[in-house]
Coordinates of C-alpha atoms in Angstrom, one line a residue:
X14 CA 13.8 -3.3 -5.7
X15 CA 17.1 -4.1 -4.0
X16 CA 19.0 -7.0 -2.8
X17 CA 21.5 -7.8 -0.5
X18 CA 23.7 -11.0 0.4
X19 CA 23.6 -11.6 3.9
X20 CA 25.0 -14.9 5.5
X21 CA 24.9 -16.3 2.1
X22 CA 21.2 -15.5 1.7
X23 CA 20.3 -12.8 -0.9
X24 CA 17.3 -10.7 0.8
X25 CA 15.2 -8.3 -1.3
X26 CA 14.1 -5.4 0.4
X27 CA 12.4 -1.7 -0.1
X28 CA 14.4 1.7 0.3
X29 CA 12.2 4.4 0.4
X30 CA 14.0 8.1 1.2
X31 CA 11.8 10.5 2.9
X32 CA 11.0 13.9 0.5
X33 CA 10.9 17.4 1.2
X34 CA 8.9 19.9 0.9
X35 CA 9.8 23.4 -0.5
X36 CA 9.6 26.6 1.5
X37 CA 9.2 24.0 4.8
X38 CA 11.7 23.5 7.6
X39 CA 13.7 20.6 7.0
X40 CA 12.3 18.0 9.2
X41 CA 14.5 15.1 11.2
X42 CA 15.6 12.1 9.9
X43 CA 15.2 8.2 11.1
X44 CA 16.1 4.9 9.6
X45 CA 13.1 2.7 10.4
X46 CA 13.4 -1.1 10.0
X47 CA 9.8 -1.9 8.9
X48 CA 8.8 -5.9 8.7
X49 CA 5.6 -7.8 7.7
X50 CA 5.0 -11.2 9.1
X51 CA 2.5 -14.1 7.4
X52 CA 0.6 -14.3 5.6
X53 CA 1.7 -11.0 4.2
X54 CA 4.3 -9.7 2.4
X55 CA 5.9 -5.4 1.7
X56 CA 2.9 -5.3 -0.1
X57 CA 1.1 -4.5 3.1
X58 CA 3.3 -1.3 3.7
X59 CA 2.8 0.6 0.1
X60 CA 0.1 2.8 1.4
X61 CA 2.0 3.0 4.6
X62 CA 5.3 3.8 3.6
X63 CA 4.4 7.1 1.8
X64 CA 2.8 8.6 4.9
X65 CA 6.4 7.7 6.6
X66 CA 8.7 9.4 4.1
X67 CA 5.9 12.5 3.4
X68 CA 7.1 15.4 6.0
X69 CA 3.5 15.9 7.7
X70 CA 2.5 18.7 10.0
X71 CA 1.7 15.6 12.5
X72 CA 5.4 14.9 13.2
X73 CA 8.6 16.7 13.8
X74 CA 10.3 13.3 11.8
X75 CA 10.4 11.8 8.1
X76 CA 11.4 8.3 8.0
X77 CA 14.3 6.3 5.8
X78 CA 12.1 3.4 5.2
X79 CA 13.9 -0.2 4.7
X80 CA 11.1 -2.5 4.3
X81 CA 12.3 -6.3 3.7
X82 CA 10.5 -9.3 2.3
X83 CA 11.5 -11.8 5.2
X84 CA 14.1 -14.3 4.3
X85 CA 12.1 -17.5 2.7
X86 CA 9.2 -14.8 1.8
X87 CA 8.6 -12.8 -1.7
X88 CA 11.8 -12.3 -3.5
X89 CA 14.1 -13.1 -0.6
X90 CA 16.1 -16.4 -0.8
X91 CA 15.1 -19.3 2.4
X92 CA 17.5 -21.0 4.7
X93 CA 18.6 -24.4 2.8
X94 CA 19.8 -25.4 6.5
X95 CA 17.9 -26.0 9.6
X96 CA 18.2 -23.9 12.2
X97 CA 17.3 -20.3 11.2
X98 CA 14.6 -19.5 12.9
X99 CA 13.5 -15.8 14.8
X100 CA 16.5 -15.3 16.6
X101 CA 18.8 -15.6 13.3
X102 CA 16.5 -13.8 11.2
X103 CA 17.0 -11.0 13.8
X104 CA 20.7 -11.0 13.0
X105 CA 20.0 -11.1 9.5
X106 CA 18.0 -7.8 9.7
X107 CA 20.4 -6.1 11.9
X108 CA 23.0 -6.8 9.4
X109 CA 20.7 -5.5 6.6
X110 CA 20.6 -2.5 8.2
X111 CA 24.3 -2.0 9.6
X112 CA 25.0 -2.9 5.5
X113 CA 22.6 -0.1 4.0
X114 CA 24.6 2.1 6.6
X115 CA 22.1 2.5 9.6
X116 CA 24.3 1.7 12.9
X117 CA 21.1 2.9 15.1
X118 CA 17.5 2.8 13.6
X119 CA 13.6 2.0 14.6
X120 CA 12.0 -1.2 14.5
X121 CA 8.4 -1.3 13.2
X122 CA 6.7 -4.5 13.4
X123 CA 3.5 -7.0 13.6
X124 CA 2.9 -10.9 13.5
X125 CA 6.7 -12.1 12.7
X126 CA 7.5 -8.8 12.3
X127 CA 6.9 -7.9 15.3
X128 CA 8.8 -11.2 17.1
X129 CA 11.9 -10.9 14.7
X130 CA 11.9 -7.3 15.7
X131 CA 11.4 -7.6 19.7
X132 CA 14.8 -10.2 19.0
X133 CA 16.4 -7.3 17.0
X134 CA 16.0 -4.7 20.1
X135 CA 16.9 -7.4 22.3
X136 CA 20.1 -8.4 21.4
X137 CA 21.2 -5.5 19.8
X138 CA 20.4 -2.4 22.4
X139 CA 23.2 -0.7 21.0
X140 CA 21.8 -0.5 17.5
X141 CA 18.2 -0.1 18.1
X142 CA 17.1 3.2 18.8
X143 CA 13.0 2.1 19.8
X144 CA 10.6 -0.7 19.2
X145 CA 7.2 0.0 18.1
X146 CA 4.5 -2.9 17.3
X147 CA 0.8 -3.4 16.9
X148 CA 1.3 -7.1 18.3
X149 CA 3.6 -6.6 21.5
X150 CA 3.7 -9.9 23.3
X151 CA 6.1 -11.2 26.5
X152 CA 6.6 -14.7 25.7
X153 CA 9.2 -14.9 28.7
X154 CA 8.4 -17.5 32.0
X155 CA 7.6 -14.4 34.0
X156 CA 5.6 -13.2 31.3
X157 CA 4.0 -16.5 30.7
X158 CA 3.0 -16.6 34.5
X159 CA 1.8 -13.2 34.9
X160 CA -0.6 -13.5 31.9
X161 CA -2.2 -16.5 33.5
X162 CA -2.8 -14.7 36.9
X163 CA -4.5 -12.0 34.6
X164 CA -7.6 -14.4 33.7
X165 CA -7.8 -15.1 37.0
X166 CA -7.5 -11.6 38.6
X167 CA -7.9 -9.5 36.1
X168 CA -8.6 -6.6 37.9
X169 CA -4.5 -6.5 38.9
X170 CA -3.5 -6.2 35.3
X171 CA -6.1 -4.7 33.1
X172 CA -7.1 -1.1 33.6
X173 CA -11.0 -1.3 33.6
X174 CA -11.6 1.2 30.3
X175 CA -9.8 -1.7 28.3
X176 CA -11.5 -4.7 29.6
X177 CA -13.3 -6.1 26.3
X178 CA -9.6 -6.0 25.0
X179 CA -8.5 -8.8 27.4
X180 CA -10.8 -11.9 27.3
X181 CA -9.1 -14.3 29.4
X182 CA -7.6 -17.9 28.8
X183 CA -11.0 -19.4 27.9
X184 CA -11.3 -16.6 24.9
X185 CA -7.9 -17.9 24.5
X186 CA -7.9 -21.4 24.6
X187 CA -11.2 -20.9 22.5
X188 CA -9.3 -19.1 19.8
X189 CA -6.6 -22.1 19.5
X190 CA -8.6 -24.2 18.9
X191 CA -10.7 -22.3 15.8
X192 CA -8.0 -20.2 14.5
X193 CA -4.2 -21.8 15.2
X194 CA -4.5 -25.1 13.0
X195 CA -2.8 -23.3 10.3
X196 CA 0.0 -22.9 12.8
X197 CA 0.3 -26.6 14.2
X198 CA 0.9 -27.9 10.6
X199 CA 3.0 -25.1 9.7
X200 CA 5.2 -25.8 12.7
X201 CA 5.1 -29.4 12.7
X202 CA 4.8 -30.3 8.9
X203 CA 5.1 -27.2 6.8
X204 CA 6.4 -29.5 3.3
X205 CA 3.5 -30.8 3.8
X206 CA 1.0 -27.8 3.7
X207 CA 4.0 -26.3 1.2
X208 CA 3.9 -28.8 -2.0
X209 CA 0.0 -28.7 -1.3
X210 CA -0.2 -25.2 -2.4
X211 CA 2.5 -24.1 -4.7
X212 CA 1.2 -25.2 -8.2
X213 CA -2.2 -24.5 -6.6
X214 CA -3.3 -20.6 -7.2
X215 CA -6.7 -21.2 -6.1
X216 CA -5.9 -23.3 -3.4
X217 CA -2.9 -20.9 -2.1
X218 CA -5.6 -17.5 -2.5
X219 CA -7.5 -19.6 -0.5
X220 CA -5.8 -20.7 2.5
X221 CA -4.4 -17.0 2.7
X222 CA -7.2 -14.9 2.0
X223 CA -8.7 -16.7 4.8
X224 CA -6.8 -14.8 7.2
X225 CA -7.5 -11.6 5.9
X226 CA -11.1 -12.2 6.5
X227 CA -10.8 -13.8 10.3
X228 CA -8.2 -11.5 11.3
X229 CA -9.3 -8.5 10.2
X230 CA -13.0 -9.2 11.9
X231 CA -13.8 -12.2 13.4
X232 CA -17.4 -11.2 12.6
X233 CA -16.7 -10.9 9.0
X234 CA -16.8 -14.9 9.0
X235 CA -20.4 -14.7 9.1
X236 CA -20.7 -13.1 5.5
X237 CA -21.1 -14.8 2.6
X238 CA -17.6 -13.3 1.1
X239 CA -15.6 -13.6 4.6
X240 CA -16.2 -9.7 4.3
X241 CA -12.5 -9.3 2.2
X242 CA -13.8 -5.8 0.8
X243 CA -15.2 -4.1 3.5
X244 CA -11.2 -3.2 4.2
X245 CA -9.2 -4.0 1.1
X246 CA -9.8 -4.7 -2.9
X247 CA -9.5 -7.2 -4.5
X248 CA -6.2 -6.2 -6.3
X249 CA -4.7 -5.7 -3.1
X250 CA -5.5 -9.2 -1.8
X251 CA -4.2 -10.8 -5.0
X252 CA -1.0 -8.8 -4.9
X253 CA -0.3 -10.0 -1.8
X254 CA -1.2 -13.9 -3.1
X255 CA 0.8 -13.7 -6.4
X256 CA 3.8 -12.5 -4.4
X257 CA 3.7 -15.9 -2.9
X258 CA 2.6 -17.7 -6.1
X259 CA 5.3 -16.1 -8.7
X260 CA 8.6 -16.5 -6.3
X261 CA 7.1 -19.9 -5.2
X262 CA 7.9 -18.5 -1.8
X263 CA 4.7 -20.5 0.1
X264 CA 7.0 -23.4 1.7
X265 CA 9.4 -21.3 2.8
X266 CA 8.3 -19.3 4.7
X267 CA 5.8 -21.7 6.5
X268 CA 9.0 -23.4 7.5
X269 CA 10.0 -19.8 9.7
X270 CA 6.9 -21.6 12.1
X271 CA 8.8 -24.9 12.5
X272 CA 12.3 -23.4 12.7
X273 CA 11.0 -21.2 15.5
X274 CA 8.8 -23.3 17.2
X275 CA 11.6 -26.0 18.7
X276 CA 13.6 -26.5 21.6
X277 CA 16.6 -25.0 20.4
X278 CA 15.4 -22.1 19.8
X279 CA 13.2 -21.7 23.1
X280 CA 16.8 -22.7 24.9
X281 CA 18.4 -19.2 23.6
X282 CA 16.3 -17.3 25.9
X283 CA 16.0 -14.2 23.5
X284 CA 12.5 -13.5 25.1
X285 CA 13.7 -13.4 28.4
X286 CA 16.1 -10.2 27.9
X287 CA 14.4 -7.2 28.6
X288 CA 14.1 -4.5 25.5
X289 CA 15.8 -1.7 26.9
X290 CA 15.2 1.0 23.6
X291 CA 12.4 2.9 24.4
X292 CA 9.5 1.4 23.3
X293 CA 5.2 2.1 22.1
X294 CA 2.7 -0.7 21.9
X295 CA -0.8 -0.2 20.2
X296 CA -3.8 -3.1 19.9
X297 CA -6.4 -2.7 17.5
X298 CA -9.5 -4.1 18.5
X299 CA -9.9 -7.3 16.6
X300 CA -6.2 -8.7 17.0
X301 CA -6.0 -11.9 17.7
X302 CA -4.4 -11.4 21.2
X303 CA -3.6 -8.7 23.2
X304 CA -0.6 -8.2 26.4
X305 CA -1.2 -5.7 29.1
X306 CA 1.0 -3.1 30.2
X307 CA 1.2 -5.1 33.3
X308 CA 1.8 -8.4 31.3
X309 CA 4.2 -6.9 29.5
X310 CA 6.4 -4.8 32.1
X311 CA 9.3 -6.9 32.6
X312 CA 10.3 -7.2 29.0
X313 CA 9.2 -3.6 28.3
X314 CA 11.3 -1.4 30.9
X315 CA 11.2 1.5 29.0
X316 CA 7.5 1.5 27.6
X317 CA 6.8 5.1 27.1
X318 CA 3.4 4.9 24.9
X319 CA 0.5 2.4 25.2
X320 CA -2.4 2.9 22.9
X321 CA -5.8 0.7 22.9
X322 CA -8.2 1.4 19.1
X323 CA -11.9 0.2 19.0
X324 CA -11.4 -0.8 15.3
X325 CA -8.7 -2.9 13.0
X326 CA -7.3 -6.0 13.4
X327 CA -4.3 -8.0 12.8
X328 CA -3.3 -6.4 9.3
X329 CA -3.3 -2.3 10.4
X330 CA -0.5 -1.0 7.7
X331 CA -2.6 -2.4 5.2
X332 CA -6.1 -1.8 6.6
X333 CA -5.7 1.8 8.5
X334 CA -2.6 2.8 7.6
X335 CA -3.6 6.7 8.4
X336 CA -4.3 5.3 11.6
X337 CA -1.7 2.9 12.5
X338 CA 0.8 6.2 10.9
X339 CA -0.7 8.9 13.7
X340 CA -0.3 6.2 16.6
X341 CA 4.0 5.6 15.2
X342 CA 4.3 9.5 15.3
X343 CA 2.8 9.7 18.4
X344 CA 5.2 7.2 20.1
X345 CA 8.1 9.0 18.0
X346 CA 7.5 12.4 19.2
X347 CA 6.9 11.2 22.9
X348 CA 10.4 9.3 22.5
X349 CA 12.1 12.3 21.2
X350 CA 14.6 10.4 19.6
X351 CA 17.8 12.3 18.9
X352 CA 18.7 13.8 15.1
X353 CA 20.6 10.5 13.0
X354 CA 20.0 11.7 9.3
X355 CA 19.9 15.3 8.0
X356 CA 17.5 15.5 5.4
X357 CA 19.3 18.7 4.4
X358 CA 22.6 17.3 4.0
X359 CA 21.5 13.5 2.6
X360 CA 18.6 14.7 0.1
X361 CA 16.1 16.8 -0.7
X362 CA 18.0 19.8 -0.5
X363 CA 16.1 23.1 -2.3
X364 CA 17.6 24.2 -5.5
X365 CA 18.0 27.0 -3.8
X366 CA 20.0 25.7 -1.1
X367 CA 22.3 24.1 -3.3
X368 CA 23.3 26.9 -4.9
X369 CA 24.2 28.5 -1.5
X370 CA 27.1 25.6 -1.4
X371 CA 28.7 27.3 -4.4
X372 CA 30.0 23.8 -5.1
X373 CA 30.9 24.6 -9.2
X374 CA 33.6 26.9 -6.9
X375 CA 35.5 24.1 -5.6
X376 CA 38.0 22.7 -7.7
X377 CA 38.5 18.9 -9.0
X378 CA 42.3 18.4 -8.0
X379 CA 42.0 14.7 -8.8
X380 CA 43.5 13.3 -12.4
X381 CA 40.9 14.1 -14.9
X382 CA 40.3 13.2 -18.2
X383 CA 37.4 15.3 -21.0
X384 CA 36.3 13.8 -23.9
X385 CA 34.2 16.0 -26.0
X386 CA 32.4 13.9 -29.3
X387 CA 31.4 16.2 -31.8
X388 CA 27.2 15.9 -31.9
X389 CA 27.1 16.8 -27.7
X390 CA 24.7 19.1 -27.0
X391 CA 28.1 21.6 -25.8
X392 CA 31.2 21.8 -25.7
X393 CA 34.1 23.8 -23.4
X394 CA 37.7 23.9 -24.4
X395 CA 40.5 23.4 -22.0
X396 CA 41.0 27.2 -20.8
X397 CA 37.6 27.0 -19.8
X398 CA 37.6 24.5 -17.2
X399 CA 41.2 24.5 -16.3
X400 CA 40.2 26.3 -12.8
X401 CA 37.9 23.5 -12.4
X402 CA 39.6 20.9 -13.0
X403 CA 43.2 21.6 -11.8
X404 CA 44.9 18.1 -13.0
X405 CA 43.3 17.9 -16.3
X406 CA 45.6 14.8 -17.9
X407 CA 43.8 13.9 -20.4
X408 CA 42.4 16.2 -23.1
X409 CA 40.5 14.8 -26.8
X410 CA 38.0 15.8 -29.5
X411 CA 35.9 13.0 -31.5
X412 CA 34.8 13.7 -34.9
X413 CA 31.9 10.7 -34.7
X414 CA 29.1 10.6 -31.7
X415 CA 26.8 12.9 -29.6
X416 CA 25.8 13.0 -26.1
X417 CA 25.1 9.2 -25.9
X418 CA 28.9 7.8 -26.8
X419 CA 29.0 5.0 -24.1
X420 CA 25.7 3.6 -26.7
X421 CA 26.5 5.3 -30.0
X422 CA 30.6 4.4 -29.9
X423 CA 31.2 2.7 -27.0
X424 CA 34.2 1.4 -28.9
X425 CA 35.8 4.8 -29.3
X426 CA 34.8 5.8 -25.7
X427 CA 36.3 2.3 -24.3
X428 CA 39.6 3.3 -26.0
X429 CA 39.5 6.9 -24.9
X430 CA 39.0 6.1 -21.3
X431 CA 41.9 3.6 -21.4
X432 CA 44.4 6.1 -22.7
X433 CA 43.2 8.4 -19.7
X434 CA 44.2 5.5 -17.6
X435 CA 47.4 4.9 -19.2
X436 CA 48.3 8.5 -18.4
X437 CA 47.5 8.7 -15.2
X438 CA 49.2 5.8 -14.5
X439 CA 52.4 6.9 -16.3
X440 CA 52.2 10.4 -14.6
X441 CA 51.4 9.1 -10.9
X442 CA 53.7 5.7 -11.3
X443 CA 50.5 3.4 -10.6
X444 CA 50.7 -0.4 -11.5
X445 CA 47.6 -1.5 -12.7
X446 CA 46.1 -4.4 -10.4

């Protein structure tokens, strides 16, 4: 569990580094910003991330994954000021990637992760190599006009083989009436619903788990248990609920709706900025809403990957991680991104490769101090060290202590270190800060 302070907010994130398989040709490495939505958390990615970081025959790439808890979600601090919508969150997410050390990276997300990721790609084209989403949308004025026209003239906008995915305005309005009540209250009265759920674990579970039923497959609504265990285990689902409960973050999480669905946010017109990066859009059959390639065209002028799946719903990383992984790496293979990180030089280098570097033969020219403690596992004489440590300015032997000197004799180790520092100061005439 890692944290970074950005714009006075403490942001929690998972940092998962790729592995290397001994004897296998090193994979190309790409940094990936992976984002969840509501009512999800980073728990959605526990089975998805290992697929991304483990070398596979299906891809020439592995990924160094940064998966943050969105501000106000889980262990990430929520904003104490108004005016913190998706555009501002996008700035924080981009800055997080820069802080971790990645100037260029991929973006993947669904739900809010899709919208925030779209904002990151639109606002910072110099940083985003590619964008992939399982919930691509186009909220630009032109996109909305095309969406309406597609409902009346579907053959103009939709390939006949995927017609079942695009059900028109009638189905959209029906979905809004039946399924979007939560969004209305969260956009208009977030603190009302939030405070009602804070100290109410049963109510919080009911409020969240209903979405994992309906949004996974609408037919599950007719089942006695909502079909929850058809795709998830209770442990997985309750882990997700408990993250909201123990971090007291349900209220701050739903405020993202009220901060994003306001005139001041729409006035930024980020939705009208095209995404220049190579993009990939995948649709899972039971997603709440789908947008066709023709409707997406002005928002995604560089759409290189578009797929439809006959199964799956709103939470594919949680529900069908292998299928989402396969689609994501297919997009990356098509896009043929340049190498950003060299796995061999960064981590995962085999023991044989490390030996080939002969680092033990490279001398250490900086001022060095060596302290020996009597019961340590092994000791080296100065004469043995002199070709390695060419600037040995401090050498001591102590009659007490062993391998864990900082734990056993901390005062002795501290005093030895201070003496070393003083010798360096005297020799190089350095004045302590």
